[in-house]
Tab-separated table of C-alpha atoms and ligand atoms in Angstrom:
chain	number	residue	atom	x	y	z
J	1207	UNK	CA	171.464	144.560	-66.636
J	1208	UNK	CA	174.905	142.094	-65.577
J	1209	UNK	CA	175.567	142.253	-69.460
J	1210	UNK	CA	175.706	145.913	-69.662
J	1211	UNK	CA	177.855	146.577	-66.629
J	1212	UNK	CA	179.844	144.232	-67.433
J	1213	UNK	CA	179.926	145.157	-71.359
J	1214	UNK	CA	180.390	149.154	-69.996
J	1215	UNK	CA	183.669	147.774	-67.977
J	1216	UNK	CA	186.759	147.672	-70.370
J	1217	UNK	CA	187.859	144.138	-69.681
J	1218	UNK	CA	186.647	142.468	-72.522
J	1219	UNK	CA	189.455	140.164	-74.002
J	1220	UNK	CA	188.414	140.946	-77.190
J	1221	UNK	CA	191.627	141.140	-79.715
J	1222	UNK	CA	191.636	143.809	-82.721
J	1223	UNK	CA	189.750	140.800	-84.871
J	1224	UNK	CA	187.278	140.624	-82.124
J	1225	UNK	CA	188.527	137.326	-81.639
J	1226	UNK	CA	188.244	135.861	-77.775
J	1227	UNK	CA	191.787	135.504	-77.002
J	1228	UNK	CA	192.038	135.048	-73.685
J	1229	UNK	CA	189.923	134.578	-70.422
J	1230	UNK	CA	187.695	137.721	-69.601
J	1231	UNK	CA	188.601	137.542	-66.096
J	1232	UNK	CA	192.289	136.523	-65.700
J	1233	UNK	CA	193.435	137.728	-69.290
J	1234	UNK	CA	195.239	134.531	-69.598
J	1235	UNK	CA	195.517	132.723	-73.028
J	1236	UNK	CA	193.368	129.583	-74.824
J	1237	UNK	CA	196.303	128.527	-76.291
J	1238	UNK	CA	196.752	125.748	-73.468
J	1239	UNK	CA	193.507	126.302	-71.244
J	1240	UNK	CA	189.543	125.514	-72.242
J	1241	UNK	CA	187.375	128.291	-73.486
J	1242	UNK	CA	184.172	128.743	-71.665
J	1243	UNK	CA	181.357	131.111	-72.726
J	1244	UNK	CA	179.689	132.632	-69.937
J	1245	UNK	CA	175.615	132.226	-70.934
J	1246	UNK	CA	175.055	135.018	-68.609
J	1247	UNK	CA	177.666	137.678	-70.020
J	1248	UNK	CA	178.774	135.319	-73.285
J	1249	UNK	CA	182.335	136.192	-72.256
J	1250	UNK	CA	184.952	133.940	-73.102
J	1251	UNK	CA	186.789	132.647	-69.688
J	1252	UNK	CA	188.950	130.011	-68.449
J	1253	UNK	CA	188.019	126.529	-66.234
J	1254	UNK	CA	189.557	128.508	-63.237
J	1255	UNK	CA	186.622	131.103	-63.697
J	1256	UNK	CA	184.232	128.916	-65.324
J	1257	UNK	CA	183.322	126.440	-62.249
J	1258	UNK	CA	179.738	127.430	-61.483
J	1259	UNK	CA	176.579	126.890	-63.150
J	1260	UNK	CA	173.289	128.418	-62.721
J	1261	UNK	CA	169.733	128.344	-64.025
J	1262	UNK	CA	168.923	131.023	-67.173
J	1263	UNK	CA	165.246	131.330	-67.890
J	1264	UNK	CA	163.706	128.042	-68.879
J	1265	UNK	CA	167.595	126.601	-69.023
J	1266	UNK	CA	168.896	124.735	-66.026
J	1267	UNK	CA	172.614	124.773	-65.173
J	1268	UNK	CA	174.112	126.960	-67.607
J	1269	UNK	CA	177.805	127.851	-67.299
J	1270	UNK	CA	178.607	130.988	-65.442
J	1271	UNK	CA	181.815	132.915	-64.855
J	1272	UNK	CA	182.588	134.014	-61.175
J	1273	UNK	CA	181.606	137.706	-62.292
J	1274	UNK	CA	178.410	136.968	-63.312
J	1275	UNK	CA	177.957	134.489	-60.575
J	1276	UNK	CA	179.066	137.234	-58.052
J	1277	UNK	CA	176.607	139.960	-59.720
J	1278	UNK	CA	173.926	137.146	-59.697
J	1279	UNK	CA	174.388	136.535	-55.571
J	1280	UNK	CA	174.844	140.509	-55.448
J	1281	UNK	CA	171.455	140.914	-57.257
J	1282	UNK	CA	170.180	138.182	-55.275
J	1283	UNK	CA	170.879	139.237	-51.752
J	1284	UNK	CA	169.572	142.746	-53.256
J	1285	UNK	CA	166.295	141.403	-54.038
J	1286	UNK	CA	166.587	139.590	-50.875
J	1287	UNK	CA	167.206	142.504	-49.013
J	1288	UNK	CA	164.590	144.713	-51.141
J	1289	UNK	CA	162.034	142.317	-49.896
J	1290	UNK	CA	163.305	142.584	-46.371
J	1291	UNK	CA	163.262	146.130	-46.787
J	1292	UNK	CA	159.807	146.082	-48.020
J	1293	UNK	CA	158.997	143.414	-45.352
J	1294	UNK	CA	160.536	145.904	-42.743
J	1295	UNK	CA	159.031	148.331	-44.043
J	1296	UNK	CA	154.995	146.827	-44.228
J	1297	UNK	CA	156.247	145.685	-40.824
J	1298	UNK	CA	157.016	149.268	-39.840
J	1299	UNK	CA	153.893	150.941	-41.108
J	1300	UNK	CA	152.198	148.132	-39.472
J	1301	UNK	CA	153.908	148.775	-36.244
J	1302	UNK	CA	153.185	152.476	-36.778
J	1303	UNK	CA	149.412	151.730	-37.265
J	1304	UNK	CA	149.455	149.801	-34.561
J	1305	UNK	CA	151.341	152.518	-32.659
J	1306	UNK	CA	148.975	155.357	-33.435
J	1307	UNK	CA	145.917	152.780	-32.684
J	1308	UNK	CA	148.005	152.363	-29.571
J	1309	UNK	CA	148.308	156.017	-28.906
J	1310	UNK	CA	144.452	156.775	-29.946
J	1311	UNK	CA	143.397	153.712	-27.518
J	1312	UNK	CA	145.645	155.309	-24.323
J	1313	UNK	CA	144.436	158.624	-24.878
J	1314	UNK	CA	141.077	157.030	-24.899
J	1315	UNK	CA	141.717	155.250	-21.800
J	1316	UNK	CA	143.823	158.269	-20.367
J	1317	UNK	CA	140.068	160.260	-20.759
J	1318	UNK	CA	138.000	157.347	-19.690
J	1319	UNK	CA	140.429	157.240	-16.328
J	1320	UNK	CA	140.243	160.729	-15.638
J	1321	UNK	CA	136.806	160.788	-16.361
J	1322	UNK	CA	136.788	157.464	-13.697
J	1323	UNK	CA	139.439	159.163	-11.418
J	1324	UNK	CA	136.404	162.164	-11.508
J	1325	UNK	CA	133.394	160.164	-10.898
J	1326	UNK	CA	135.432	158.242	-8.449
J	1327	UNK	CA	136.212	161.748	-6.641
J	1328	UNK	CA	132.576	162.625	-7.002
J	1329	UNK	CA	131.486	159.893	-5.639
J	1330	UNK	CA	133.934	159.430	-3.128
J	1331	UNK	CA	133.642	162.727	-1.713
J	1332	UNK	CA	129.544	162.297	-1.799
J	1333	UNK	CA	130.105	158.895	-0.169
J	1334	UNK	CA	132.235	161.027	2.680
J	1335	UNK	CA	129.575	163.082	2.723
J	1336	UNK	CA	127.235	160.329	3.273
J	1337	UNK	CA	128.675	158.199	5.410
J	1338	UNK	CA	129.100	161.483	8.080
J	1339	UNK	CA	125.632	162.019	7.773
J	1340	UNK	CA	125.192	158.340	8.347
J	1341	UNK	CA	127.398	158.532	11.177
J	1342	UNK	CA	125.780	161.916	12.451
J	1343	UNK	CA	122.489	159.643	12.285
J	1344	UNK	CA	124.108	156.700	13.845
J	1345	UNK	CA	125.223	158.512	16.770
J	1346	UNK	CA	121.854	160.271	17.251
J	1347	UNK	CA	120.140	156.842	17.003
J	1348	UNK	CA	122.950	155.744	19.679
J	1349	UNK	CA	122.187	158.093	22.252
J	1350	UNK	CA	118.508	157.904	21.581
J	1351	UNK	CA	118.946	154.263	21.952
J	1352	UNK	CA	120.545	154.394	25.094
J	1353	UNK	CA	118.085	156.760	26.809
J	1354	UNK	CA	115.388	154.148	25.753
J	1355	UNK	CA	117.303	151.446	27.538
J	1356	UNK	CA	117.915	153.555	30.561
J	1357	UNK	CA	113.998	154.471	30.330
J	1358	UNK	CA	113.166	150.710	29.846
J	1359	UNK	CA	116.036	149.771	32.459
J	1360	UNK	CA	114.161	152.409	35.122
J	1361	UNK	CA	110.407	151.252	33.947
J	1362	UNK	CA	111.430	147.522	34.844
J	1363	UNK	CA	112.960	148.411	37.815
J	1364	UNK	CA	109.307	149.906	39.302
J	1365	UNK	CA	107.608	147.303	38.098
J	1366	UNK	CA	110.221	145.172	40.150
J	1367	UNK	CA	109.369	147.242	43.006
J	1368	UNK	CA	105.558	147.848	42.013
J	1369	UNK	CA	105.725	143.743	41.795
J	1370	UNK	CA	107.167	143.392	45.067
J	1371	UNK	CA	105.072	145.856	46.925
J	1372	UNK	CA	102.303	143.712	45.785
J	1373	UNK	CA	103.341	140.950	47.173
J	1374	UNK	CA	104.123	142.306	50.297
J	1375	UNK	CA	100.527	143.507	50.536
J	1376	UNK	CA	99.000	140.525	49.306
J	1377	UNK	CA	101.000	139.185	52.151
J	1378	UNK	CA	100.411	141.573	54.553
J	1379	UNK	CA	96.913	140.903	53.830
J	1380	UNK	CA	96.881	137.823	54.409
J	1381	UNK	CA	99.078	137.389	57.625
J	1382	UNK	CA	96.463	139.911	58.575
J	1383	UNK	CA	93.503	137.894	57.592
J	1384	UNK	CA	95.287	135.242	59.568
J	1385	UNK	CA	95.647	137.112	62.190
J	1386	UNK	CA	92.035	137.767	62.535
J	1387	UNK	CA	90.822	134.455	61.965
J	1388	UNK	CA	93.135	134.019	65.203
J	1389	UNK	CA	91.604	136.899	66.892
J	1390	UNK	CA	88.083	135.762	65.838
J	1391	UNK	CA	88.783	132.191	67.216
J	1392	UNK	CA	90.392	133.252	70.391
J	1393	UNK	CA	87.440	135.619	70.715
J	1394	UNK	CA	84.934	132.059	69.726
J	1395	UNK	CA	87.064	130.650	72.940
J	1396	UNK	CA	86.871	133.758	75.276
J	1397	UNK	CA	82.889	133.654	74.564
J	1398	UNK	CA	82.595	130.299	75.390
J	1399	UNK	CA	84.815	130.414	78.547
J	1400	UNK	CA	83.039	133.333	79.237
J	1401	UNK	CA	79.652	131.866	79.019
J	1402	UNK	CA	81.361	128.556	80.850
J	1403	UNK	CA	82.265	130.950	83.552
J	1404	UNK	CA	78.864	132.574	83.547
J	1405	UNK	CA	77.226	129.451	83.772
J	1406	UNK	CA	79.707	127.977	86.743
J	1407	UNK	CA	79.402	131.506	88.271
J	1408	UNK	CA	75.737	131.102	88.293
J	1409	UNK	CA	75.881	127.614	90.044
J	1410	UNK	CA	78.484	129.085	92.589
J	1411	UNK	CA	76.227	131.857	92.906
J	1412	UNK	CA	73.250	129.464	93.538
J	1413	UNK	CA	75.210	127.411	95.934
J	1414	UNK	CA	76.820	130.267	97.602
J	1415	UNK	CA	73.576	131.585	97.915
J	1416	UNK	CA	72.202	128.127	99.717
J	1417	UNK	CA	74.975	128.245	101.765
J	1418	UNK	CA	75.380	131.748	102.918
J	1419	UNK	CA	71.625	132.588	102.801
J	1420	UNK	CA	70.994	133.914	106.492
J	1421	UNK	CA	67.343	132.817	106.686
J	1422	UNK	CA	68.545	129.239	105.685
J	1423	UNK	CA	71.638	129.575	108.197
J	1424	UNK	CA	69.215	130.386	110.889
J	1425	UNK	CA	67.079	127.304	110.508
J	1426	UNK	CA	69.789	125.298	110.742
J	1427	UNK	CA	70.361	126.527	113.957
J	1428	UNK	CA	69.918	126.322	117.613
J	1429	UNK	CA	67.564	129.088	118.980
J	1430	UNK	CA	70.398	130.276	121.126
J	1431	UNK	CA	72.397	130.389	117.782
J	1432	UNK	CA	69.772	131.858	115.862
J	1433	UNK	CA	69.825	134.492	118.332
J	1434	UNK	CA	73.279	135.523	118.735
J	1435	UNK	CA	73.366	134.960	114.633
J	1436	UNK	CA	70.284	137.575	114.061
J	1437	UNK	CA	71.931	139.960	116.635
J	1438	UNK	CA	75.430	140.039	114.942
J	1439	UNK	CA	73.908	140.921	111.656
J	1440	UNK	CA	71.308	143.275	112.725
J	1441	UNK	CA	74.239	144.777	115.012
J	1442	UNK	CA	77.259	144.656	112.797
J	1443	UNK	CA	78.288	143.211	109.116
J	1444	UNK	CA	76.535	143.706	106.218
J	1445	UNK	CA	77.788	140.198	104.698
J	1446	UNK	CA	74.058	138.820	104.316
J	1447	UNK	CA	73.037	141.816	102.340
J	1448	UNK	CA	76.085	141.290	100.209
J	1449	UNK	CA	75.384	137.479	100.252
J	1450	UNK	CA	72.103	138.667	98.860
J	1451	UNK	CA	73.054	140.189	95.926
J	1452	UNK	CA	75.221	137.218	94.145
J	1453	UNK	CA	76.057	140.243	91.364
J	1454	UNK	CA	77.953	142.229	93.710
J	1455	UNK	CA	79.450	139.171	95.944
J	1456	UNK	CA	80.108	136.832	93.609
J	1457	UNK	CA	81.546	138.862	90.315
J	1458	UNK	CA	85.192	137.833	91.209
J	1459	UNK	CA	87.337	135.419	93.526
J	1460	UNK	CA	88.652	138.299	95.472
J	1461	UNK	CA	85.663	139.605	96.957
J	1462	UNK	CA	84.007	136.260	97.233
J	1463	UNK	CA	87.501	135.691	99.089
J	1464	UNK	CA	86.348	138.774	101.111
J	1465	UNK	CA	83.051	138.099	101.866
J	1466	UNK	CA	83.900	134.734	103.124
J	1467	UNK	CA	86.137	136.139	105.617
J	1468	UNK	CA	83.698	138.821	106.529
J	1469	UNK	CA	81.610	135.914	107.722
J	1470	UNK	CA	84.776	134.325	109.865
J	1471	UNK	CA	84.930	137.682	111.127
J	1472	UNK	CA	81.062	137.471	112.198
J	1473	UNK	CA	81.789	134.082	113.609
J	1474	UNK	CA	84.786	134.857	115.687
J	1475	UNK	CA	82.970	137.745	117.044
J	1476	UNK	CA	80.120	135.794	117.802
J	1477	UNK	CA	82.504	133.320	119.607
J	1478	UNK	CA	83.900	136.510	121.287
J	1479	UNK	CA	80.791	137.659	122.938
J	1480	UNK	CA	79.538	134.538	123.608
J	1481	UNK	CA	81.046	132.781	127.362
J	1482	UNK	CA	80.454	129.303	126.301
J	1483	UNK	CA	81.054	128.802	122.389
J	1484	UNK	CA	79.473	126.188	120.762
J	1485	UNK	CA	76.795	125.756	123.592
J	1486	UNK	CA	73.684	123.915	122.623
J	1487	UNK	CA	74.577	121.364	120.678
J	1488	UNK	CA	77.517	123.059	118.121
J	1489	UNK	CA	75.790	124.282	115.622
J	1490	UNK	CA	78.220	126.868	114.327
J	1491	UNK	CA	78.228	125.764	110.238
J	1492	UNK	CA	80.786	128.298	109.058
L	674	ZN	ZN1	190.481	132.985	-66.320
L	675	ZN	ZN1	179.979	136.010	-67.398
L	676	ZN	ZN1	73.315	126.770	118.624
């Protein structure tokens, strides 16, 4: 391909006997320079433009002149830059398939995260709804709640008061059971005094009734005595019918008291009617 471009350009140094002259590139003469042949072009050229070599097929280092060294870099960085092209290029519709695989996968994921975003919604707004039916509950359950504890708070406080009215029966019961123990005891005592005083009452009675008997009295005394005694009583008291019955005289201190001074009462009247008290000897007992 270099050795038809360059054989289509009219530089070739080629004289009328097709003889090569001078140097294909500078057009200067052999007469005093070196003839090279170009292996790439076989154009004749000079040292100047003969420098480079390069390898040709199977040949290593053959001798080059700077245009086909120049078209051989050109064609080089062509096929470089071919294959970058292509490189670019499988690099592009790679990137491209990639792209599209890109674009399928986010639409994809764009559906999957409104379908998400949707169920989300859903459930969200079913979760609302849930949750204010669970709060709706909560509340009833609240209240309910609290009327139990007021119900249990009210229940405890009878059987506080239930409690403590027991007790204060119980206890009134028994301060009243001690209080008739007391009463029975004291009414144990009273009998006993009582029958104590019954029995001293009888031996008062007996003595009383020794003493004070009239009939006894009277044989105690003088007959002058006996006399004046037995007219008093007949005449005046009724103290020795009294002293007879010990139930009616002696039942209390009072009229025991009484009946005692009854008989002074006798005596000083006997003393009054008599001119010479105490005659006969001074008998009087009382
Ligand atoms: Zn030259
Ligand atoms: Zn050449
Ligand atoms: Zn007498």
């Amino acid at each position: 391909m270099n050795k038809q471009e360059i054989q289509e350009e009219p530089r070739l140094s080629l004289d009328e006997s097709g003889q090569n002259k001078k140097c294909y590139i500078c057009a200067k003469s052999f007469n005093f320079r070196k003839k090279h042949i170009c292996r790439f072009c076989q154009n004749a050229v000079c040292s100047e433009h003969c420098q480079k070599s390069r390898p040709l097929e199977n040949l290593e280092s053959q001798p080059i002149c700077d245009l086909c060294f120049q078209e051989e870099i050109r064609a080089e960085l062509r096929a470089e830059s071919q294959n970058h092209i292509k490189n670019l290029d499988e690099e592009f519709k790679d990137m491209q398939n990639t792209n599209s695989r890109l674009e399928r996968e986010h639409f994809e994921k764009t559906a999957q995260i409104n379908r998400l975003e949707f169920e989300i919604e859903t459930a969200s707004s079913t979760s609302n709804t849930e949750i204010e039916a669970l709060n709706t509950e909560l509340d009833v359950l609240k209240s309910q709640n609290s009327t139990l504890q007021e119900l249990y708070r009210k229940t405890k406080e009878k059987l506080f008061i239930i409690k403590e009215s027991e007790g204060n029966a119980s206890e009134n019961l028994s301060r009243v059971q001690e209080e008739l123990e007391v009463l029975r005891r004291q009414s144990e005592i009273l009998k006993e005094t009582k029958e104590g005083l019954i029995v001293q009452l009888d031996k008062i009675n007996g003595k009383l009734k020794g003493c004070l008997n009239i009939e006894h009295v009277n044989k105690l005394l003088c007959p002058t005595c006996s006399f004046k005694l037995k007219e008093a009583a007949g005449r005046r008291i009724d103290a020795p019918s009294i002293l007879e019955n010990p139930s009616i005289c002696m039942s209390v201190d009072d009229e025991r008291e009484s009946i005692i001074q009854s008989v002074r009462d006798m005596k000083d009247e006997l003393t009054k009617q008599s001119s010479r008290p105490g005659e006969g000897g001074g008998c009087w007992i009382i």
